[in-house]
Short mmCIF file of N, CA and C in Angstrom, two decimals:
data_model
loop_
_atom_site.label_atom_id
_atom_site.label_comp_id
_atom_site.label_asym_id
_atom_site.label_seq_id
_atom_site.Cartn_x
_atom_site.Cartn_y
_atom_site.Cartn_z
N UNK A 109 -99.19 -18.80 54.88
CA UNK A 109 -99.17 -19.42 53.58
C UNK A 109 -98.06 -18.79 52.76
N UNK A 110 -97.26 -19.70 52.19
CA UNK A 110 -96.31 -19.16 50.86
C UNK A 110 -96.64 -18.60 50.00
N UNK A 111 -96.33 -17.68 49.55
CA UNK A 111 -96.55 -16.69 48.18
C UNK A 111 -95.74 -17.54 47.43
N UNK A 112 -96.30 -17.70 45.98
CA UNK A 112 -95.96 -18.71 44.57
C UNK A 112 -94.87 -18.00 44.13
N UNK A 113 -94.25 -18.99 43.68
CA UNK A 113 -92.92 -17.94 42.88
C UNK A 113 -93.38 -17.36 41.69
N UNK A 114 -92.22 -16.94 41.25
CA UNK A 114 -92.79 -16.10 40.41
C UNK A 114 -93.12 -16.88 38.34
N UNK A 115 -92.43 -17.69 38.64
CA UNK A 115 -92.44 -18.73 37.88
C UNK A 115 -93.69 -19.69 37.79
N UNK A 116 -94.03 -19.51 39.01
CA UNK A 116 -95.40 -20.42 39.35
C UNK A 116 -96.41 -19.57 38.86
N UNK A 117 -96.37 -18.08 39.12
CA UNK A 117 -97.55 -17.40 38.83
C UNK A 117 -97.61 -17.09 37.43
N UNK A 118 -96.64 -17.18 36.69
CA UNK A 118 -97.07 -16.88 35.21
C UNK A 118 -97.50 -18.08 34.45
N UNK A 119 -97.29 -19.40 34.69
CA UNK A 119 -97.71 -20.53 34.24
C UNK A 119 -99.19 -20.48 34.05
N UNK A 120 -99.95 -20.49 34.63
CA UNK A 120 -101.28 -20.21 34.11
C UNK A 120 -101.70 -19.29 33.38
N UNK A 121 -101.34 -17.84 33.44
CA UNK A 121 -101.67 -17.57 32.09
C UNK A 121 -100.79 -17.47 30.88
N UNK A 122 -100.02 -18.35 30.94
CA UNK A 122 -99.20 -18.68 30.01
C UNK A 122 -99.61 -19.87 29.35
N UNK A 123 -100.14 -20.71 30.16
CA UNK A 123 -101.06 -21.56 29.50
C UNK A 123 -101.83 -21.31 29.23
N UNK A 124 -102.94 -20.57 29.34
CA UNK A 124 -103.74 -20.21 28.96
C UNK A 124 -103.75 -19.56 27.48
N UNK A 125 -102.70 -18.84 27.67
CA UNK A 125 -102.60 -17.67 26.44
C UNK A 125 -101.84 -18.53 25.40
N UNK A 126 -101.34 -19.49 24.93
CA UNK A 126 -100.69 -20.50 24.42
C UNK A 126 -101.43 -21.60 23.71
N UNK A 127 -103.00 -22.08 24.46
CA UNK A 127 -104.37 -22.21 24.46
C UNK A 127 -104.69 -21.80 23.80
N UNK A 128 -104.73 -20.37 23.88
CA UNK A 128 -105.67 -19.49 23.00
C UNK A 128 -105.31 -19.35 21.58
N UNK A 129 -104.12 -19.29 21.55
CA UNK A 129 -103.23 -19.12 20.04
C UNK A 129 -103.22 -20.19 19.38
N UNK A 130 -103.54 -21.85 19.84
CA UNK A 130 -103.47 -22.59 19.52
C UNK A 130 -104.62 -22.73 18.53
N UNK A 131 -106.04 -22.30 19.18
CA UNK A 131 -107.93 -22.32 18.91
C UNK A 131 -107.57 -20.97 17.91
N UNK A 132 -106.71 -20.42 17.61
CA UNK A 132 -107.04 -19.38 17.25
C UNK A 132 -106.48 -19.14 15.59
N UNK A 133 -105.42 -20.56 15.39
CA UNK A 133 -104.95 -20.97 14.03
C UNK A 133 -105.88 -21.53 13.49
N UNK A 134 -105.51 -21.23 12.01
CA UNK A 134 -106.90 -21.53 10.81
C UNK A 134 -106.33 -23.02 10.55
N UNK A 135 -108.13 -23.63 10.56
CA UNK A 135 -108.08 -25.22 9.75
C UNK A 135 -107.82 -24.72 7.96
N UNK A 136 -106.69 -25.96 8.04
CA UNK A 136 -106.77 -26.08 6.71
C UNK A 136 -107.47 -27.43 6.33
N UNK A 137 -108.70 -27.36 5.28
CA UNK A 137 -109.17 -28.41 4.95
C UNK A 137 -108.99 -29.13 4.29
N UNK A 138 -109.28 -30.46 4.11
CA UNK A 138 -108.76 -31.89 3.02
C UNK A 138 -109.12 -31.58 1.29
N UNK A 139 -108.76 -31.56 0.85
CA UNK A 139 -109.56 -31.28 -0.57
C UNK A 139 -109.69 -33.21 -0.77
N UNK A 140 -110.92 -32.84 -2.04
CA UNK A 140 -111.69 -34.23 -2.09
C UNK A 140 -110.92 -34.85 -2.42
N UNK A 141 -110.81 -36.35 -1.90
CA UNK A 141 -110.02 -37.18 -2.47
C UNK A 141 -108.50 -37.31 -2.08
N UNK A 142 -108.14 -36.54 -1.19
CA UNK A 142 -106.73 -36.40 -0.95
C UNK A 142 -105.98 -37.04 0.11
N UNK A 143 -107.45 -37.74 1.10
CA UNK A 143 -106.88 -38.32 2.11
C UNK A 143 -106.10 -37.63 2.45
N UNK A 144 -106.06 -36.44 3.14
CA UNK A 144 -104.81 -35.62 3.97
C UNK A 144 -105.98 -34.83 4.70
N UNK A 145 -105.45 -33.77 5.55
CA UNK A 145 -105.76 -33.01 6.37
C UNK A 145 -105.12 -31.58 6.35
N UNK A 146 -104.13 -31.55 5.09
CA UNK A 146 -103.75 -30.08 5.01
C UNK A 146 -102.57 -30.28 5.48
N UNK A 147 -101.29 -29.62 5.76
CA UNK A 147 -99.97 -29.96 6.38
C UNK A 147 -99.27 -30.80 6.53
N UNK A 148 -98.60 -31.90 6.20
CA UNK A 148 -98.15 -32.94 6.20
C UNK A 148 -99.08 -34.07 7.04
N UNK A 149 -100.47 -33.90 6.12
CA UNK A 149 -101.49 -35.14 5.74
C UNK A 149 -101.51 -35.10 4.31
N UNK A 150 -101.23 -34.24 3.95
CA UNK A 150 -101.70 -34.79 2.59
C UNK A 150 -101.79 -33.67 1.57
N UNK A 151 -101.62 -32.56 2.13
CA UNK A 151 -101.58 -31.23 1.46
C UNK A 151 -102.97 -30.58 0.78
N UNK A 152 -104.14 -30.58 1.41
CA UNK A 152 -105.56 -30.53 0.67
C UNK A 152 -105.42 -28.90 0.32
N UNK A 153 -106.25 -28.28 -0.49
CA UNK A 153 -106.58 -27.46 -0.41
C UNK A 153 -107.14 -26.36 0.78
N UNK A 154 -106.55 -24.74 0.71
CA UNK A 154 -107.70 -24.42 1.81
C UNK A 154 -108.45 -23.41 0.88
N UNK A 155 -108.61 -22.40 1.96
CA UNK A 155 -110.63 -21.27 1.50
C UNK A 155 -109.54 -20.60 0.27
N UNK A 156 -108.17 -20.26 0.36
CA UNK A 156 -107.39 -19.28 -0.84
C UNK A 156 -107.65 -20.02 -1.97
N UNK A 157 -108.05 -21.45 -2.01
CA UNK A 157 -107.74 -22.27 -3.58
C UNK A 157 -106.27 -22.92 -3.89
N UNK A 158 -105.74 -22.92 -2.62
CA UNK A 158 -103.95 -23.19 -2.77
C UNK A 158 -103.69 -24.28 -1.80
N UNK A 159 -102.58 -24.86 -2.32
CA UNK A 159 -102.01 -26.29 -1.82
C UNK A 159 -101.34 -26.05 -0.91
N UNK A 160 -101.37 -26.11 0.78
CA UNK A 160 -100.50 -25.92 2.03
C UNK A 160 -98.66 -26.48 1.65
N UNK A 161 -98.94 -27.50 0.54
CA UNK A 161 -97.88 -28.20 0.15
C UNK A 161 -96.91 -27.15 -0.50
N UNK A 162 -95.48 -27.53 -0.72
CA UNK A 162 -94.39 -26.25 -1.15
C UNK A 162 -94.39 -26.81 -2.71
N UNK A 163 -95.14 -27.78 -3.16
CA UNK A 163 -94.86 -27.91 -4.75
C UNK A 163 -96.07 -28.31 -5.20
N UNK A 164 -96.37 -28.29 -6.86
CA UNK A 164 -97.82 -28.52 -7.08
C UNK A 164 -98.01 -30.43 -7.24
N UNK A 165 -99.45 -30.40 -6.91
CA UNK A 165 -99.69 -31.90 -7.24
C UNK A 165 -100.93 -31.55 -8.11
N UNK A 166 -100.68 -32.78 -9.02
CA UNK A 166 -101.91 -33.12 -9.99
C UNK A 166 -103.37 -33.46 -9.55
N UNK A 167 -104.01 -33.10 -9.85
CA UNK A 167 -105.52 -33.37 -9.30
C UNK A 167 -106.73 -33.22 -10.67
N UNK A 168 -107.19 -34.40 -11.45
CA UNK A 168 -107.78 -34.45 -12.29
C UNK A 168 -107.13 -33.79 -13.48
N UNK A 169 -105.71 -33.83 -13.69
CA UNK A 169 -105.06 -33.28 -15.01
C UNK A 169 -104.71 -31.84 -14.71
N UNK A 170 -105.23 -31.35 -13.40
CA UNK A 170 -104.68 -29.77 -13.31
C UNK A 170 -103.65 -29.65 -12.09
N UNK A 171 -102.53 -28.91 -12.20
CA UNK A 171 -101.82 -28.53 -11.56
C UNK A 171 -102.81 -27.93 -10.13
N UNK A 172 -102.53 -28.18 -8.62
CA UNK A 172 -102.51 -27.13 -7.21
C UNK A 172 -101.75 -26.00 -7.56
N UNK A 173 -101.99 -25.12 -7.43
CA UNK A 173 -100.99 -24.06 -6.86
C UNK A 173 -100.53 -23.86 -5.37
N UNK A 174 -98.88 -23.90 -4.77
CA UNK A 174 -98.84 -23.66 -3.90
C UNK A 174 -98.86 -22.52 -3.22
N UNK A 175 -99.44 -22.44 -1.96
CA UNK A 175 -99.64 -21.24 -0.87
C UNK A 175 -98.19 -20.47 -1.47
N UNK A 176 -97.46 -21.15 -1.20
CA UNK A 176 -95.81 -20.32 -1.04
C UNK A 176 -95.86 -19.56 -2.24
N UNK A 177 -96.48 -20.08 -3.32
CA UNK A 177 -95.90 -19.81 -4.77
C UNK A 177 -95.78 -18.14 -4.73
N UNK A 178 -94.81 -17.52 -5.42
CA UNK A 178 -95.52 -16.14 -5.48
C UNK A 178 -96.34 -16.04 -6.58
N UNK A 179 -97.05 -14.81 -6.53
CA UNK A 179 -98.07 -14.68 -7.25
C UNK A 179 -97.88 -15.11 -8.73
N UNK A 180 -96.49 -14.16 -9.50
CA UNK A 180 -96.72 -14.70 -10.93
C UNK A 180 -96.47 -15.92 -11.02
N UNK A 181 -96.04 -16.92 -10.42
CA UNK A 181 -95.95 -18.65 -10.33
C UNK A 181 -97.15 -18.77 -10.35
N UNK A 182 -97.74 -18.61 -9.34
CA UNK A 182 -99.72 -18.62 -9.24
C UNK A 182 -100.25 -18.29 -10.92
N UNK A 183 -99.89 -17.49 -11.33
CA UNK A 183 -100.81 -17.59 -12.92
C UNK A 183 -100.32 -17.68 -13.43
N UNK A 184 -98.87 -18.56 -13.20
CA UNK A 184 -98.21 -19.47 -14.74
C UNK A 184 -99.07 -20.82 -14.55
N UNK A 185 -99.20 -21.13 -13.69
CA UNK A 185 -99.89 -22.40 -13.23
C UNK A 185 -101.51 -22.20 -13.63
N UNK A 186 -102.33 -21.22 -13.15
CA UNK A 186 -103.34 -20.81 -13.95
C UNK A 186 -103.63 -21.02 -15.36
N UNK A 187 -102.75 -20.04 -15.62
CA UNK A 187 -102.75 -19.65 -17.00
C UNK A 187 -102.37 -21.73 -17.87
N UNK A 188 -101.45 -22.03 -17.34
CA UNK A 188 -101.50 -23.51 -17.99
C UNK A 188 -102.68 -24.22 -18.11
N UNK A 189 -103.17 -24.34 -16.22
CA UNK A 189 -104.66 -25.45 -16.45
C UNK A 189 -105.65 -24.90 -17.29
N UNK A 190 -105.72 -23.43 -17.66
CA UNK A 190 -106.38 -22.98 -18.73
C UNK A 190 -106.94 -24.02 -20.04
N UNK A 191 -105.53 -24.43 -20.56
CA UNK A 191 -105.58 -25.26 -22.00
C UNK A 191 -105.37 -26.84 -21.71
N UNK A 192 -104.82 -27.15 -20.32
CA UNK A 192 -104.65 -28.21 -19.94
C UNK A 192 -105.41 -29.39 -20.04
N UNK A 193 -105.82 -30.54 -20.88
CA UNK A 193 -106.11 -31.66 -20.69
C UNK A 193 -107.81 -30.92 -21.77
N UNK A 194 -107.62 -30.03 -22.52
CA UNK A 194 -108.89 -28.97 -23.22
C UNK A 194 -108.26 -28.61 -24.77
N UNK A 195 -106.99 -28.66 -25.19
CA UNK A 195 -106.69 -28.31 -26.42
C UNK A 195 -106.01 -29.06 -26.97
N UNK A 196 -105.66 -29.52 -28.13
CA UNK A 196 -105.06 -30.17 -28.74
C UNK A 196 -103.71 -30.25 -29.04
N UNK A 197 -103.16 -31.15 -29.40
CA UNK A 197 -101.76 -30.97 -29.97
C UNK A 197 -101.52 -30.64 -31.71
N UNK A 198 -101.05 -29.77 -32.27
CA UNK A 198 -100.85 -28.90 -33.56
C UNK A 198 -99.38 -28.54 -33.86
N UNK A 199 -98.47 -28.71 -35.06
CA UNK A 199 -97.19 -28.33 -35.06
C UNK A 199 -97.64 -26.56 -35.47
N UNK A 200 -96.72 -25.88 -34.54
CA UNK A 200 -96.80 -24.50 -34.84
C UNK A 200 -98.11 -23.62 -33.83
N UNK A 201 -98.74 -24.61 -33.07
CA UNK A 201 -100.24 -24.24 -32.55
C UNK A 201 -99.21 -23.12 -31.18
N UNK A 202 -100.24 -21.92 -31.57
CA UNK A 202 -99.66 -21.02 -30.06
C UNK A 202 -98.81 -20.50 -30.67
N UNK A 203 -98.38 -20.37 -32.20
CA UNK A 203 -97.28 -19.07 -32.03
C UNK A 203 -97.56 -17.55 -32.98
N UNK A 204 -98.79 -17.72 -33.47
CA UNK A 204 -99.28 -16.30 -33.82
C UNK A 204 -100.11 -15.96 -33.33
N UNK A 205 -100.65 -16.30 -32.03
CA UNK A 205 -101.22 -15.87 -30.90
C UNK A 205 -101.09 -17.27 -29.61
N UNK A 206 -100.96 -16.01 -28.56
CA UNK A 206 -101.61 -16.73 -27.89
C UNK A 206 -102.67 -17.44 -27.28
N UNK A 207 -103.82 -17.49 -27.89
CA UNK A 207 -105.15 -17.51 -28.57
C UNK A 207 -104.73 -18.42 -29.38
N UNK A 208 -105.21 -20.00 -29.29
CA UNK A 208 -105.30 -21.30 -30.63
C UNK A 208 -106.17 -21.90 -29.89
N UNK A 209 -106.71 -22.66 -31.12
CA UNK A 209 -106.96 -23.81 -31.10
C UNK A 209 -106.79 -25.27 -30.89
N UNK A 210 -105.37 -25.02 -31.06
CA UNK A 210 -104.42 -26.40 -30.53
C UNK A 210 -103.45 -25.65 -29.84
N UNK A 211 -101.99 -26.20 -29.51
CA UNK A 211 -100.52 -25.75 -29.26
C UNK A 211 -99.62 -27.44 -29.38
N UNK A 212 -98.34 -26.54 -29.77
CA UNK A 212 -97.22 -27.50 -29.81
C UNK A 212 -96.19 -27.06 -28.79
N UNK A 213 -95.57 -28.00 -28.43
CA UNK A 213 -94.56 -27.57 -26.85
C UNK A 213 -94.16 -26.26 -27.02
N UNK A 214 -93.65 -25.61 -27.80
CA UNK A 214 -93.33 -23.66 -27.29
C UNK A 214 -94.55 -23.37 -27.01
N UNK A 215 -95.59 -23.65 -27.92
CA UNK A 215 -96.68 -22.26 -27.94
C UNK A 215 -97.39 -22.70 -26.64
N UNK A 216 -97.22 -24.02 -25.91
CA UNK A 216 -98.30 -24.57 -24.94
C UNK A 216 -97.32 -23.70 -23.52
N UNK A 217 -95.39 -23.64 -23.93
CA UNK A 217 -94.88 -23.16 -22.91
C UNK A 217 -95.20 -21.53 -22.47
N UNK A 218 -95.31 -21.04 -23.89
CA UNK A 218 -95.34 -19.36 -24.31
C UNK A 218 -96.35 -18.92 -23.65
N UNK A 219 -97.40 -19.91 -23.97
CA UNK A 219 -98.41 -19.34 -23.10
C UNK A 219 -98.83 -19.68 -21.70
N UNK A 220 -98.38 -20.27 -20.78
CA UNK A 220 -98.17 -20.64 -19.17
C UNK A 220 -97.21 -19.32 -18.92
N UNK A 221 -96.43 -19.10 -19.70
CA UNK A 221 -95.64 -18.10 -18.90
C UNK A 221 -95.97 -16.72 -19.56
N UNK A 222 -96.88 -16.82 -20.39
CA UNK A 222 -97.73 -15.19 -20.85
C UNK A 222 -98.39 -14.68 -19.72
N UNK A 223 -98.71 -16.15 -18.68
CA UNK A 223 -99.94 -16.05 -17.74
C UNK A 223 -99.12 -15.34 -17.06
N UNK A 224 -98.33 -15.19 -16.33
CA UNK A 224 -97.05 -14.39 -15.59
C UNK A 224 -96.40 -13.41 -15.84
N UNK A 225 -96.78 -12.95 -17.04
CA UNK A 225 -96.13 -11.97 -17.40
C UNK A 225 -94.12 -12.36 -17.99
N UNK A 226 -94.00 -13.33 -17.86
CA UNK A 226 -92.07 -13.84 -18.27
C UNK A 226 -92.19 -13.94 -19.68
N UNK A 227 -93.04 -13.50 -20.31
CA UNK A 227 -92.94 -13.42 -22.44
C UNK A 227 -94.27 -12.72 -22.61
N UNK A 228 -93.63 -11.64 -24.20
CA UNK A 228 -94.84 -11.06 -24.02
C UNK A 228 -95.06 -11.61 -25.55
N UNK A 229 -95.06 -11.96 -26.19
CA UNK A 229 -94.94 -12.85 -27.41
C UNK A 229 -95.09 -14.45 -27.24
N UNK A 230 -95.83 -15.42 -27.91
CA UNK A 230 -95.20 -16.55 -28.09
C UNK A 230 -93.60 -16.21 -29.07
N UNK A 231 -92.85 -17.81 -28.34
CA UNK A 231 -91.79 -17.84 -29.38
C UNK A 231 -91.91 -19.52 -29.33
N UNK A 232 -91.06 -19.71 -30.47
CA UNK A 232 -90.72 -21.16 -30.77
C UNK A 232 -89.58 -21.87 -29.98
N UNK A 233 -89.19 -22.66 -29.81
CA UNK A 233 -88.57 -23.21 -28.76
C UNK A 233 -86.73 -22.41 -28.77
N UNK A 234 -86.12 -22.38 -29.81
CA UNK A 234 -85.35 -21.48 -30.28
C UNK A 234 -85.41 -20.34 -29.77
N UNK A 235 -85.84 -19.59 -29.53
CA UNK A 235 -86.32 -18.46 -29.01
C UNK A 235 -85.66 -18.33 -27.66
N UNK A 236 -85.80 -19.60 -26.78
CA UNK A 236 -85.78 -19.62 -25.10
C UNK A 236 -84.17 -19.68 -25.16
N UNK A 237 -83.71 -20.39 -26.19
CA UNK A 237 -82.09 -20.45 -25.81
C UNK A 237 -81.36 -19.20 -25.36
N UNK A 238 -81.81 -18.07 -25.45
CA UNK A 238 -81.23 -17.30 -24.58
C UNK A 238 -82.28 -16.47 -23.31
N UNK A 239 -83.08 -17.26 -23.32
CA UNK A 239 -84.23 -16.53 -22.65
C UNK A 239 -83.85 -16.53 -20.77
N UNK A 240 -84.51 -15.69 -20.06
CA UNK A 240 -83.87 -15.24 -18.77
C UNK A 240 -82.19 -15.67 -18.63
N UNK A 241 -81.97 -16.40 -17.59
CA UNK A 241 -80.30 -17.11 -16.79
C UNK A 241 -80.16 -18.39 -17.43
N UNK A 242 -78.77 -18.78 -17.32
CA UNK A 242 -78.77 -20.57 -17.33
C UNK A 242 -79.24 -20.73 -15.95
N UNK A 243 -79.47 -22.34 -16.15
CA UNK A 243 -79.07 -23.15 -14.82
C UNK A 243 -81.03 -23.11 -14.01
N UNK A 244 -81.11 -24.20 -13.26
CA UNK A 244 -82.77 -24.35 -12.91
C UNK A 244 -83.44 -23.40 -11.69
N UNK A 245 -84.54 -22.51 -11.54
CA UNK A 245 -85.20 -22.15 -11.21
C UNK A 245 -85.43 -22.48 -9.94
N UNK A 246 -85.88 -21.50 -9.36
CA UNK A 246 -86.70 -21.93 -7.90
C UNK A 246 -88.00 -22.71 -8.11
N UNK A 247 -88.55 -21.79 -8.83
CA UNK A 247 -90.14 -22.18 -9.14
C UNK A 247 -90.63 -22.54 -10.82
N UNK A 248 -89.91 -22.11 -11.67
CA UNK A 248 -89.77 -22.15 -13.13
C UNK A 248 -88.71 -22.44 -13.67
N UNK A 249 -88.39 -23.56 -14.52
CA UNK A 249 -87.42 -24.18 -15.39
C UNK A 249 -87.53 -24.10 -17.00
N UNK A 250 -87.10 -23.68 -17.76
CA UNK A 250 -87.54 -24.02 -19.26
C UNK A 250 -86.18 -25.04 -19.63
N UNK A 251 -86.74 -25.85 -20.28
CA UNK A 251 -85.45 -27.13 -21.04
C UNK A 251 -85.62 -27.15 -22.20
N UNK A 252 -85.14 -26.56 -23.11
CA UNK A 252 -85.00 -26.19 -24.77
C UNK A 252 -84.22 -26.60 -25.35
N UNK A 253 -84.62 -26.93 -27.20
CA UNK A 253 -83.67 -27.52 -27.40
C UNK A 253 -84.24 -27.49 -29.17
N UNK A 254 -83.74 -27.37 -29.63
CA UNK A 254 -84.18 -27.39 -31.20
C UNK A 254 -85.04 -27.65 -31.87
N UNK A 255 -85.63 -28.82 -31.01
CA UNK A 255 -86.47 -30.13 -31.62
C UNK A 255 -87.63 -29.93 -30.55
N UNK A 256 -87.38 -29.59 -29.26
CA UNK A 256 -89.09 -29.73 -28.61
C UNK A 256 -88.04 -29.04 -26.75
N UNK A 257 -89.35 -28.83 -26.35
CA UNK A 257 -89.41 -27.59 -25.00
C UNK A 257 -90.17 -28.15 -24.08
N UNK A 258 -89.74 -28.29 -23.03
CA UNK A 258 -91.02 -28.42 -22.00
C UNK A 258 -91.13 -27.45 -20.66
N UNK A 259 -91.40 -27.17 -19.79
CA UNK A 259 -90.77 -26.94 -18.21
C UNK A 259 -91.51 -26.85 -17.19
N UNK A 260 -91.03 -27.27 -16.32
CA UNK A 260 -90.79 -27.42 -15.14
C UNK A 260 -91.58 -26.47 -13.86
N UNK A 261 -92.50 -26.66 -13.18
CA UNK A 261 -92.73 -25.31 -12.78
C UNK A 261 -93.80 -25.86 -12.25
N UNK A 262 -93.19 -25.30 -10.54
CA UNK A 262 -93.78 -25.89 -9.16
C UNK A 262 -93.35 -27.54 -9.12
N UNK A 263 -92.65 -27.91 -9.33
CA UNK A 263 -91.93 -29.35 -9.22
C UNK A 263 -92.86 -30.24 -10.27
N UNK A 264 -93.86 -29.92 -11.43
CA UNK A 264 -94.45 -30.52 -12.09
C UNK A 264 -93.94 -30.12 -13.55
N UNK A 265 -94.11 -31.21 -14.82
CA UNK A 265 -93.38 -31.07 -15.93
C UNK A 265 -94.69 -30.42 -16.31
N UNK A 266 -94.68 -29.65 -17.52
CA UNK A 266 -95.29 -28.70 -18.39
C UNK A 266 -94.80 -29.25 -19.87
N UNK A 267 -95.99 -30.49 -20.64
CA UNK A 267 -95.34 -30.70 -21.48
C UNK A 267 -96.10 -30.88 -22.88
N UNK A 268 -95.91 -31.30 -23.66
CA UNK A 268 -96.43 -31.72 -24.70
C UNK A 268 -96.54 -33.47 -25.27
N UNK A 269 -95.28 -33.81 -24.64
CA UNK A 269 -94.88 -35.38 -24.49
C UNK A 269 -95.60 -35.97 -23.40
N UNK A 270 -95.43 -37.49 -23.61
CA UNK A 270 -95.70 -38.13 -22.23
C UNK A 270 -96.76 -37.60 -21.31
N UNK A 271 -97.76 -36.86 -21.23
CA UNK A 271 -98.31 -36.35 -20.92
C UNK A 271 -99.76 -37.03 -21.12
N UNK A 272 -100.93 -36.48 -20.27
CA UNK A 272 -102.18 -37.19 -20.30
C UNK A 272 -103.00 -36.35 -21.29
N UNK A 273 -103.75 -36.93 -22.57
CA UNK A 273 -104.22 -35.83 -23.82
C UNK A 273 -103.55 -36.15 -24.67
N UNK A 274 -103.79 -35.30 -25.87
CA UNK A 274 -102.78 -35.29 -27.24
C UNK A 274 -102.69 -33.70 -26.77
N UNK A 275 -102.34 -32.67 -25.94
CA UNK A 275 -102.06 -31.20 -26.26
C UNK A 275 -100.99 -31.24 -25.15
N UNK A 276 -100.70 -29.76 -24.31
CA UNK A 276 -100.01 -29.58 -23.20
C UNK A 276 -100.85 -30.16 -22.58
N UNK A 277 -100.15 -30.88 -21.19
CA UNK A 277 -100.49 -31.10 -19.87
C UNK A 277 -99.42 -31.19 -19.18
N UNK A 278 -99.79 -31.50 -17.71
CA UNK A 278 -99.06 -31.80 -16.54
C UNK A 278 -98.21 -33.15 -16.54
N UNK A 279 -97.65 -33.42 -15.80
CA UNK A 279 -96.91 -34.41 -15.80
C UNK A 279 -96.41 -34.29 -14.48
N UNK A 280 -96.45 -35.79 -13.29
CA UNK A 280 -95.61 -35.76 -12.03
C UNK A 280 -93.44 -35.79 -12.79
N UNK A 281 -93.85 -36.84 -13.64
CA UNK A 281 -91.83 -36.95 -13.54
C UNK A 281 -91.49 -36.26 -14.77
N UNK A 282 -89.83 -35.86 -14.10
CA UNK A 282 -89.05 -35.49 -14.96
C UNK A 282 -88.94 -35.47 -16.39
N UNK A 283 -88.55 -34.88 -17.30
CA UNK A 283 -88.38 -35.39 -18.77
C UNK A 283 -87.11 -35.22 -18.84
N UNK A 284 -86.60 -35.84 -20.29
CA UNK A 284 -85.35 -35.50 -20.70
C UNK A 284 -84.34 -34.61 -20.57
N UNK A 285 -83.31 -34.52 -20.34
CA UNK A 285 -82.24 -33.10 -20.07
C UNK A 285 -81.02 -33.81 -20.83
N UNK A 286 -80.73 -34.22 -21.30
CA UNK A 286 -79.44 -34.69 -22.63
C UNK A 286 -79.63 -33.58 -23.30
N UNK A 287 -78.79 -32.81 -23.98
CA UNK A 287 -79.03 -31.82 -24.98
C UNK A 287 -80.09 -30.85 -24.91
N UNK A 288 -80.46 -30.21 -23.67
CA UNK A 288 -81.19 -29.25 -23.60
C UNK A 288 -80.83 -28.50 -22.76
N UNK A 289 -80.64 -26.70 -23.20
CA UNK A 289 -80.81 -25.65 -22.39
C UNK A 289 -81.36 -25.62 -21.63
N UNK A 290 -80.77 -25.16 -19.97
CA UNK A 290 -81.78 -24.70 -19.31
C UNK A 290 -81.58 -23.51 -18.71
N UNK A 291 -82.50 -23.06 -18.59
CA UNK A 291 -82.94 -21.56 -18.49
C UNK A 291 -83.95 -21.16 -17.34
N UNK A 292 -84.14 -19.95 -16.20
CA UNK A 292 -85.01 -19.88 -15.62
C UNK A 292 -85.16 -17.86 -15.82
N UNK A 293 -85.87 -17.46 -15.35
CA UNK A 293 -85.76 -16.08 -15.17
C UNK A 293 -86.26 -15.82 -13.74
N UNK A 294 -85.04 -15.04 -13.59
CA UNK A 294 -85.13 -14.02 -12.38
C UNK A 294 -84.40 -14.50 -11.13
N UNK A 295 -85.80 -14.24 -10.28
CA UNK A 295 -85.74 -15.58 -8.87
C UNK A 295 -86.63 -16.15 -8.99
N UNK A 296 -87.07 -16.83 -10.01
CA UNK A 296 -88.30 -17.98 -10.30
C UNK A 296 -87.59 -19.04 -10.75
#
């Protein structure tokens, strides 16, 4: 009888062990309603509370956080659904604390990114014009401008406008960029 080559003899437990690694990756599960399966189904939630997806999606007025995000992205996004689609809209709301009752686009921005630690103050939209770099963000955008602020952050708008509510919320599209600063800090 022939002895197997040697090529022949590692195939089985190479399959095998290939098998095993396969049974041995974590399900990611559907979050309700999402019709997906986690990974390019649909991006559900898994057991962390985070979106397999690389950007956030809306789900009942609150931002996902993504897996990728780093952490302080993770509680700018937090820190937003906090007041999200829950506080009102107020001129001046959010800028002698971060603590209101209402907010107006800075104080609703001031405080998403208090959640992160990127301001340790509210400021008024004025304020951001020199705030971190020009030019847009990996994960965080601010677009400022004299008159009103929104940003950007995890591919979802952060706004006061157009938005679902009369306060801050989420938003899937873009807003305005005619005459507005933009600004990101760091590598965010």
């Amino acid at each position: 009888m022939r002895s197997p080559t040697p090529s022949r003899r590692l195939a089985r437990p190479l399959a095998l062990a290939v098998a095993g690694a396969v049974l041995m990756l974590p399900a990611v599960p559907a979050s309700a309603g999402s019709g997906g399966t986690g990974p390019g189904g649909g991006g559900g939630n898994n057991s962390s509370g985070c979106t397999a997806r690389s950007d956030a999606q809306l789900q009942n007025g609150k931002a996902t956080v993504p897996c990728s995000a780093p952490a302080r992205v993770a509680k700018v996004i937090r820190a937003a659904n906090e007041i999200a689609k829950g506080k009102g809209y107020c001129y001046g709301g959010g800028h002698r604390s971060f603590n209101d009752n209402c907010y107006d686009c800075s104080g609703g921005v001031s405080y998403a990114l208090h959640g992160g630690k990127f301001v340790s103050s509210p400021m008024p939209s004025s304020g951001y014009f020199n705030w971190g770099s020009k030019g847009k963000g990996r994960w965080i955008t601010v677009y400022t401008k004299s008159s009103h602020m929104y940003a950007k952050i995890a591919g979802l708008r952060w706004d006061t406008s157009n938005t679902a509510g009369d306060g801050p919320g989420w938003a899937k599209s873009g807003g305005p960029t005619a005459g507005y600063k933009v600004r990101h800090k760091g590598n965010y």
